[in-house]
């Protein structure tokens, strides 16, 4: 089944303890991206990647890092999490050729709480 | 800031057509219009997209005005399972701005 898989789905952590949220897709998609969703603010793009080793900032990249060493994986790294990063996170991917439509497939989400 | 404007919420009677409007007056020539929906806190689900022409698939129809400054998503026979937040997005590149969408409630 074609899908985007995120782990963990739920995580409670403490301020300053580094964590990584993994994202993997099995559709050979070029494009991957991360979003966070907070009440009243909709989904906001954190980072995106057009291909292996090519990443760029979205609208809210502060406090996050990403890497794209393999086509299928796009982990989101919080080096020193803070309570304002408590949120629901979504990973998405698409064929992303850069021309034409770019339909996103989303993961199920990762709910992160930073105490 | 979101590049699209949608009503915050709408109600629709079960079995009737749900018409969800979206204003995207600053859309540029190479940007597509996409619609997604999110049920509770699940990952958003793709519904339909279009560039200039009206489009229809098994889920919905998309009507885009001739000047492309607005569009309407039509769910022809809404069911209770269509209750969700619907997002209208325009994008021609790799950046997507989702906005806060329209909360559609289908009433029995």
PDB file of C-alpha atoms in Angstrom:
ATOM      1  CA  UNK A   1       0.000   0.000   0.000  1.00  0.00           C
ATOM      2  CA  UNK A   2       1.290   3.437  -0.970  1.00  0.00           C
ATOM      3  CA  UNK A   3       1.805   5.415   2.190  1.00  0.00           C
ATOM      4  CA  UNK A   4       3.755   7.914   4.246  1.00  0.00           C
ATOM      5  CA  UNK A   5       4.750   6.531   7.637  1.00  0.00           C
ATOM      6  CA  UNK A   6       5.617   8.703  10.616  1.00  0.00           C
ATOM      7  CA  UNK A   7       7.070   7.641  13.942  1.00  0.00           C
ATOM      8  CA  UNK A   8       6.444   8.094  16.745  1.00  0.00           C
ATOM      9  CA  UNK A   9       2.731   8.827  16.552  1.00  0.00           C
ATOM     10  CA  UNK A  10       2.704  10.195  20.094  1.00  0.00           C
ATOM     11  CA  UNK A  11       5.573  11.504  22.177  1.00  0.00           C
ATOM     12  CA  UNK A  12       5.888  13.351  25.458  1.00  0.00           C
ATOM     13  CA  UNK A  13       9.325  14.737  26.155  1.00  0.00           C
ATOM     14  CA  UNK A  14      11.051  17.398  28.219  1.00  0.00           C
ATOM     15  CA  UNK A  15      12.611  20.696  27.266  1.00  0.00           C
ATOM     16  CA  UNK A  16      16.059  20.366  25.739  1.00  0.00           C
ATOM     17  CA  UNK A  17      16.043  16.627  25.082  1.00  0.00           C
ATOM     18  CA  UNK A  18      16.877  16.088  21.419  1.00  0.00           C
ATOM     19  CA  UNK A  19      14.369  14.100  19.431  1.00  0.00           C
ATOM     20  CA  UNK A  20      13.812  12.933  15.893  1.00  0.00           C
ATOM     21  CA  UNK A  21      10.501  12.275  14.171  1.00  0.00           C
ATOM     22  CA  UNK A  22      10.980   9.915  11.276  1.00  0.00           C
ATOM     23  CA  UNK A  23       9.123  10.014   7.972  1.00  0.00           C
ATOM     24  CA  UNK A  24       9.317   7.386   5.275  1.00  0.00           C
ATOM     25  CA  UNK A  25       7.465   6.997   1.983  1.00  0.00           C
ATOM     26  CA  UNK A  26       7.259   3.977  -0.314  1.00  0.00           C
ATOM     27  CA  UNK A  27       6.141   5.733  -3.501  1.00  0.00           C
ATOM     28  CA  UNK A  28       9.551   6.783  -4.844  1.00  0.00           C
ATOM     29  CA  UNK A  29       8.473  10.401  -4.458  1.00  0.00           C
ATOM     30  CA  UNK A  30      10.928  13.199  -5.157  1.00  0.00           C
ATOM     31  CA  UNK A  31       9.308  15.778  -2.885  1.00  0.00           C
ATOM     32  CA  UNK A  32       8.807  15.580   0.873  1.00  0.00           C
ATOM     33  CA  UNK A  33       7.805  18.170   3.425  1.00  0.00           C
ATOM     34  CA  UNK A  34       6.964  18.738   7.088  1.00  0.00           C
ATOM     35  CA  UNK A  35       4.075  20.723   8.555  1.00  0.00           C
ATOM     36  CA  UNK A  36       2.942  21.595  12.022  1.00  0.00           C
ATOM     37  CA  UNK A  37      -0.663  22.178  12.978  1.00  0.00           C
ATOM     38  CA  UNK A  38      -1.750  24.287  15.909  1.00  0.00           C
ATOM     39  CA  UNK A  39      -5.281  25.273  16.952  1.00  0.00           C
ATOM     40  CA  UNK A  40      -6.549  28.229  14.950  1.00  0.00           C
ATOM     41  CA  UNK A  41      -3.456  28.383  12.747  1.00  0.00           C
ATOM     42  CA  UNK A  42      -4.034  25.635  10.200  1.00  0.00           C
ATOM     43  CA  UNK A  43      -1.076  23.761   8.751  1.00  0.00           C
ATOM     44  CA  UNK A  44       2.207  25.617   8.455  1.00  0.00           C
ATOM     45  CA  UNK A  45       5.117  24.364   6.389  1.00  0.00           C
ATOM     46  CA  UNK A  46       8.361  23.818   8.300  1.00  0.00           C
ATOM     47  CA  UNK A  47      10.797  22.470   5.698  1.00  0.00           C
ATOM     48  CA  UNK A  48      10.599  20.786   2.348  1.00  0.00           C
ATOM     49  CA  UNK A  49      12.905  18.783   0.120  1.00  0.00           C
ATOM     50  CA  UNK A  50      12.809  18.654  -3.654  1.00  0.00           C
ATOM     51  CA  UNK A  51      15.186  15.692  -3.862  1.00  0.00           C
ATOM     52  CA  UNK A  52      18.015  13.938  -2.078  1.00  0.00           C
ATOM     53  CA  UNK A  53      20.368  16.445  -0.443  1.00  0.00           C
ATOM     54  CA  UNK A  54      18.139  19.368  -1.507  1.00  0.00           C
ATOM     55  CA  UNK A  55      16.134  21.031   1.257  1.00  0.00           C
ATOM     56  CA  UNK A  56      14.670  24.474   1.857  1.00  0.00           C
ATOM     57  CA  UNK A  57      12.909  26.380   4.598  1.00  0.00           C
ATOM     58  CA  UNK A  58       9.176  26.731   4.775  1.00  0.00           C
ATOM     59  CA  UNK A  59       7.337  29.349   6.780  1.00  0.00           C
ATOM     60  CA  UNK A  60       8.253  28.230  10.306  1.00  0.00           C
ATOM     61  CA  UNK A  61      11.715  26.572  10.247  1.00  0.00           C
ATOM     62  CA  UNK A  62      13.079  27.997  13.512  1.00  0.00           C
ATOM     63  CA  UNK A  63      14.042  25.315  16.008  1.00  0.00           C
ATOM     64  CA  UNK A  64      13.962  22.477  13.473  1.00  0.00           C
ATOM     65  CA  UNK A  65      16.450  20.676  11.271  1.00  0.00           C
ATOM     66  CA  UNK A  66      15.943  18.200   8.467  1.00  0.00           C
ATOM     67  CA  UNK A  67      18.053  15.963   6.300  1.00  0.00           C
ATOM     68  CA  UNK A  68      17.428  14.061   3.086  1.00  0.00           C
ATOM     69  CA  UNK A  69      20.157  11.486   2.678  1.00  0.00           C
ATOM     70  CA  UNK A  70      17.897   8.923   1.054  1.00  0.00           C
ATOM     71  CA  UNK A  71      14.953   9.447  -1.238  1.00  0.00           C
ATOM     72  CA  UNK A  72      12.479   7.599   0.954  1.00  0.00           C
ATOM     73  CA  UNK A  73      13.325   9.219   4.309  1.00  0.00           C
ATOM     74  CA  UNK A  74      12.966  12.764   5.575  1.00  0.00           C
ATOM     75  CA  UNK A  75      13.476  12.989   9.362  1.00  0.00           C
ATOM     76  CA  UNK A  76      12.541  16.071  11.375  1.00  0.00           C
ATOM     77  CA  UNK A  77      15.034  16.877  14.115  1.00  0.00           C
ATOM     78  CA  UNK A  78      14.375  18.997  17.180  1.00  0.00           C
ATOM     79  CA  UNK A  79      17.842  19.635  18.638  1.00  0.00           C
ATOM     80  CA  UNK A  80      16.588  21.336  21.797  1.00  0.00           C
ATOM     81  CA  UNK A  81      12.803  21.127  22.003  1.00  0.00           C
ATOM     82  CA  UNK A  82      10.868  23.841  23.772  1.00  0.00           C
ATOM     83  CA  UNK A  83       7.231  23.939  24.930  1.00  0.00           C
ATOM     84  CA  UNK A  84       6.247  26.139  21.971  1.00  0.00           C
ATOM     85  CA  UNK A  85       7.049  23.187  19.716  1.00  0.00           C
ATOM     86  CA  UNK A  86       4.214  21.218  21.241  1.00  0.00           C
ATOM     87  CA  UNK A  87       2.113  20.521  18.190  1.00  0.00           C
ATOM     88  CA  UNK A  88       0.701  18.006  15.735  1.00  0.00           C
ATOM     89  CA  UNK A  89       3.210  17.291  12.985  1.00  0.00           C
ATOM     90  CA  UNK A  90       2.545  15.955   9.506  1.00  0.00           C
ATOM     91  CA  UNK A  91       4.909  14.666   6.883  1.00  0.00           C
ATOM     92  CA  UNK A  92       3.847  14.667   3.229  1.00  0.00           C
ATOM     93  CA  UNK A  93       5.293  13.550  -0.082  1.00  0.00           C
ATOM     94  CA  UNK A  94       4.548  13.899  -3.772  1.00  0.00           C
ATOM     95  CA  UNK A  95       5.988  12.956  -7.129  1.00  0.00           C
ATOM     96  CA  UNK A  96       7.066  16.618  -7.333  1.00  0.00           C
ATOM     97  CA  UNK A  97       8.519  16.960 -10.778  1.00  0.00           C
ATOM     98  CA  UNK A  98       8.463  20.748 -10.504  1.00  0.00           C
ATOM     99  CA  UNK A  99       6.149  21.011 -13.483  1.00  0.00           C
ATOM    100  CA  UNK A 100       2.465  20.373 -13.434  1.00  0.00           C
ATOM    101  CA  UNK A 101       0.384  19.419 -10.452  1.00  0.00           C
ATOM    102  CA  UNK A 102       1.999  18.303  -7.221  1.00  0.00           C
ATOM    103  CA  UNK A 103      -0.516  16.252  -5.216  1.00  0.00           C
ATOM    104  CA  UNK A 104       0.510  15.587  -1.629  1.00  0.00           C
ATOM    105  CA  UNK A 105       0.080  12.344   0.303  1.00  0.00           C
ATOM    106  CA  UNK A 106       0.131  12.898   4.053  1.00  0.00           C
ATOM    107  CA  UNK A 107       1.183  10.734   6.935  1.00  0.00           C
ATOM    108  CA  UNK A 108      -1.104  10.059   9.899  1.00  0.00           C
ATOM    109  CA  UNK A 109       0.549  12.670  12.087  1.00  0.00           C
ATOM    110  CA  UNK A 110       2.793  12.775  15.152  1.00  0.00           C
ATOM    111  CA  UNK A 111       1.524  14.465  18.276  1.00  0.00           C
ATOM    112  CA  UNK A 112       4.411  15.923  20.226  1.00  0.00           C
ATOM    113  CA  UNK A 113       4.222  17.385  23.720  1.00  0.00           C
ATOM    114  CA  UNK A 114       7.225  19.191  25.197  1.00  0.00           C
ATOM    115  CA  UNK A 115       7.063  19.756  28.956  1.00  0.00           C
TER     116      UNK A 115
ATOM    117  CA  UNK B   1      -0.388  34.648   5.232  1.00  0.00           C
ATOM    118  CA  UNK B   2      -2.720  32.325   3.374  1.00  0.00           C
ATOM    119  CA  UNK B   3      -3.174  33.155  -0.291  1.00  0.00           C
ATOM    120  CA  UNK B   4      -6.741  31.894  -0.222  1.00  0.00           C
ATOM    121  CA  UNK B   5      -9.842  33.025   1.645  1.00  0.00           C
ATOM    122  CA  UNK B   6     -12.523  30.589   2.758  1.00  0.00           C
ATOM    123  CA  UNK B   7     -15.548  30.872   5.040  1.00  0.00           C
ATOM    124  CA  UNK B   8     -14.796  29.662   8.530  1.00  0.00           C
ATOM    125  CA  UNK B   9     -17.690  27.229   8.693  1.00  0.00           C
ATOM    126  CA  UNK B  10     -20.674  25.901   6.769  1.00  0.00           C
ATOM    127  CA  UNK B  11     -23.533  23.498   7.380  1.00  0.00           C
ATOM    128  CA  UNK B  12     -25.106  21.209   4.812  1.00  0.00           C
ATOM    129  CA  UNK B  13     -28.038  18.808   5.026  1.00  0.00           C
ATOM    130  CA  UNK B  14     -27.249  15.185   4.395  1.00  0.00           C
ATOM    131  CA  UNK B  15     -27.976  14.188   0.800  1.00  0.00           C
ATOM    132  CA  UNK B  16     -27.793  17.744  -0.472  1.00  0.00           C
ATOM    133  CA  UNK B  17     -24.950  19.267  -2.464  1.00  0.00           C
ATOM    134  CA  UNK B  18     -22.279  21.045  -0.442  1.00  0.00           C
ATOM    135  CA  UNK B  19     -20.781  24.041  -2.225  1.00  0.00           C
ATOM    136  CA  UNK B  20     -17.587  25.322  -0.641  1.00  0.00           C
ATOM    137  CA  UNK B  21     -16.254  28.615  -2.022  1.00  0.00           C
ATOM    138  CA  UNK B  22     -12.666  29.798  -2.140  1.00  0.00           C
ATOM    139  CA  UNK B  23     -11.248  33.151  -3.124  1.00  0.00           C
ATOM    140  CA  UNK B  24      -7.752  33.205  -4.613  1.00  0.00           C
ATOM    141  CA  UNK B  25      -7.593  36.603  -6.258  1.00  0.00           C
ATOM    142  CA  UNK B  26      -3.774  36.708  -6.354  1.00  0.00           C
ATOM    143  CA  UNK B  27      -3.343  33.394  -8.158  1.00  0.00           C
ATOM    144  CA  UNK B  28      -0.654  33.426 -10.840  1.00  0.00           C
ATOM    145  CA  UNK B  29      -0.757  31.759 -14.227  1.00  0.00           C
ATOM    146  CA  UNK B  30       1.134  28.599 -13.358  1.00  0.00           C
ATOM    147  CA  UNK B  31      -0.543  27.933 -10.012  1.00  0.00           C
ATOM    148  CA  UNK B  32      -2.946  25.072  -9.540  1.00  0.00           C
ATOM    149  CA  UNK B  33      -5.930  25.088  -7.218  1.00  0.00           C
ATOM    150  CA  UNK B  34      -5.940  22.118  -4.817  1.00  0.00           C
ATOM    151  CA  UNK B  35      -8.554  20.957  -2.355  1.00  0.00           C
ATOM    152  CA  UNK B  36      -7.815  18.746   0.629  1.00  0.00           C
ATOM    153  CA  UNK B  37      -9.883  17.778   3.615  1.00  0.00           C
ATOM    154  CA  UNK B  38      -8.993  16.798   7.152  1.00  0.00           C
ATOM    155  CA  UNK B  39     -11.238  14.643   9.303  1.00  0.00           C
ATOM    156  CA  UNK B  40     -10.582  15.238  12.995  1.00  0.00           C
ATOM    157  CA  UNK B  41      -6.790  15.240  13.422  1.00  0.00           C
ATOM    158  CA  UNK B  42      -6.016  12.766  10.662  1.00  0.00           C
ATOM    159  CA  UNK B  43      -3.610  13.599   7.862  1.00  0.00           C
ATOM    160  CA  UNK B  44      -5.180  15.801   5.175  1.00  0.00           C
ATOM    161  CA  UNK B  45      -6.642  13.881   2.273  1.00  0.00           C
ATOM    162  CA  UNK B  46      -6.397  15.029  -1.338  1.00  0.00           C
ATOM    163  CA  UNK B  47      -9.741  15.645  -3.057  1.00  0.00           C
ATOM    164  CA  UNK B  48      -9.226  17.321  -6.408  1.00  0.00           C
ATOM    165  CA  UNK B  49      -7.170  19.903  -8.267  1.00  0.00           C
ATOM    166  CA  UNK B  50      -7.415  22.066 -11.381  1.00  0.00           C
ATOM    167  CA  UNK B  51      -5.618  24.712 -13.397  1.00  0.00           C
ATOM    168  CA  UNK B  52      -8.173  26.407 -15.650  1.00  0.00           C
ATOM    169  CA  UNK B  53     -10.886  23.947 -16.542  1.00  0.00           C
ATOM    170  CA  UNK B  54     -13.582  22.519 -14.332  1.00  0.00           C
ATOM    171  CA  UNK B  55     -12.741  19.087 -13.026  1.00  0.00           C
ATOM    172  CA  UNK B  56     -14.709  16.133 -11.701  1.00  0.00           C
ATOM    173  CA  UNK B  57     -13.663  12.926 -10.031  1.00  0.00           C
ATOM    174  CA  UNK B  58     -15.350  10.273  -7.916  1.00  0.00           C
ATOM    175  CA  UNK B  59     -15.261  12.483  -4.834  1.00  0.00           C
ATOM    176  CA  UNK B  60     -16.155  15.953  -6.023  1.00  0.00           C
ATOM    177  CA  UNK B  61     -16.334  18.597  -8.711  1.00  0.00           C
ATOM    178  CA  UNK B  62     -14.209  21.714  -8.944  1.00  0.00           C
ATOM    179  CA  UNK B  63     -15.518  24.811 -10.649  1.00  0.00           C
ATOM    180  CA  UNK B  64     -12.929  27.512 -11.411  1.00  0.00           C
ATOM    181  CA  UNK B  65     -14.084  30.924 -12.605  1.00  0.00           C
ATOM    182  CA  UNK B  66     -12.859  32.126 -15.954  1.00  0.00           C
ATOM    183  CA  UNK B  67     -10.600  34.762 -14.380  1.00  0.00           C
ATOM    184  CA  UNK B  68      -9.305  32.050 -11.965  1.00  0.00           C
ATOM    185  CA  UNK B  69      -9.762  34.317  -8.981  1.00  0.00           C
ATOM    186  CA  UNK B  70     -12.164  31.998  -7.224  1.00  0.00           C
ATOM    187  CA  UNK B  71     -13.328  28.411  -7.215  1.00  0.00           C
ATOM    188  CA  UNK B  72     -16.020  26.207  -5.709  1.00  0.00           C
ATOM    189  CA  UNK B  73     -15.708  22.656  -4.491  1.00  0.00           C
ATOM    190  CA  UNK B  74     -18.924  20.707  -4.896  1.00  0.00           C
ATOM    191  CA  UNK B  75     -19.707  17.541  -2.968  1.00  0.00           C
ATOM    192  CA  UNK B  76     -22.784  16.403  -4.911  1.00  0.00           C
ATOM    193  CA  UNK B  77     -24.508  14.335  -2.232  1.00  0.00           C
ATOM    194  CA  UNK B  78     -23.010  15.111   1.138  1.00  0.00           C
ATOM    195  CA  UNK B  79     -22.970  12.376   3.779  1.00  0.00           C
ATOM    196  CA  UNK B  80     -22.205  12.519   7.486  1.00  0.00           C
ATOM    197  CA  UNK B  81     -18.727  11.183   6.690  1.00  0.00           C
ATOM    198  CA  UNK B  82     -18.015  14.352   4.705  1.00  0.00           C
ATOM    199  CA  UNK B  83     -17.958  16.358   7.933  1.00  0.00           C
ATOM    200  CA  UNK B  84     -14.404  17.734   7.955  1.00  0.00           C
ATOM    201  CA  UNK B  85     -12.240  20.812   7.500  1.00  0.00           C
ATOM    202  CA  UNK B  86     -11.759  21.602   3.810  1.00  0.00           C
ATOM    203  CA  UNK B  87      -8.650  23.421   2.632  1.00  0.00           C
ATOM    204  CA  UNK B  88      -8.280  25.318  -0.620  1.00  0.00           C
ATOM    205  CA  UNK B  89      -4.664  25.902  -1.651  1.00  0.00           C
ATOM    206  CA  UNK B  90      -2.961  27.461  -4.627  1.00  0.00           C
ATOM    207  CA  UNK B  91       0.557  26.469  -5.536  1.00  0.00           C
ATOM    208  CA  UNK B  92       2.811  26.388  -8.547  1.00  0.00           C
ATOM    209  CA  UNK B  93       6.005  25.490  -6.781  1.00  0.00           C
ATOM    210  CA  UNK B  94       7.089  23.507  -3.765  1.00  0.00           C
ATOM    211  CA  UNK B  95       5.604  25.804  -1.160  1.00  0.00           C
ATOM    212  CA  UNK B  96       2.090  25.255   0.117  1.00  0.00           C
ATOM    213  CA  UNK B  97       0.157  27.628   2.351  1.00  0.00           C
ATOM    214  CA  UNK B  98      -2.834  25.886   3.849  1.00  0.00           C
ATOM    215  CA  UNK B  99      -4.707  28.535   5.797  1.00  0.00           C
ATOM    216  CA  UNK B 100      -7.395  27.573   8.304  1.00  0.00           C
ATOM    217  CA  UNK B 101      -9.956  26.123   5.865  1.00  0.00           C
ATOM    218  CA  UNK B 102     -13.761  25.734   6.065  1.00  0.00           C
ATOM    219  CA  UNK B 103     -15.263  23.533   8.736  1.00  0.00           C
ATOM    220  CA  UNK B 104     -18.108  21.705   6.995  1.00  0.00           C
ATOM    221  CA  UNK B 105     -20.713  20.072   9.154  1.00  0.00           C
ATOM    222  CA  UNK B 106     -23.146  17.714   7.439  1.00  0.00           C
ATOM    223  CA  UNK B 107     -26.408  17.530   9.353  1.00  0.00           C
ATOM    224  CA  UNK B 108     -28.646  14.465   9.519  1.00  0.00           C
TER     225      UNK B 108
END
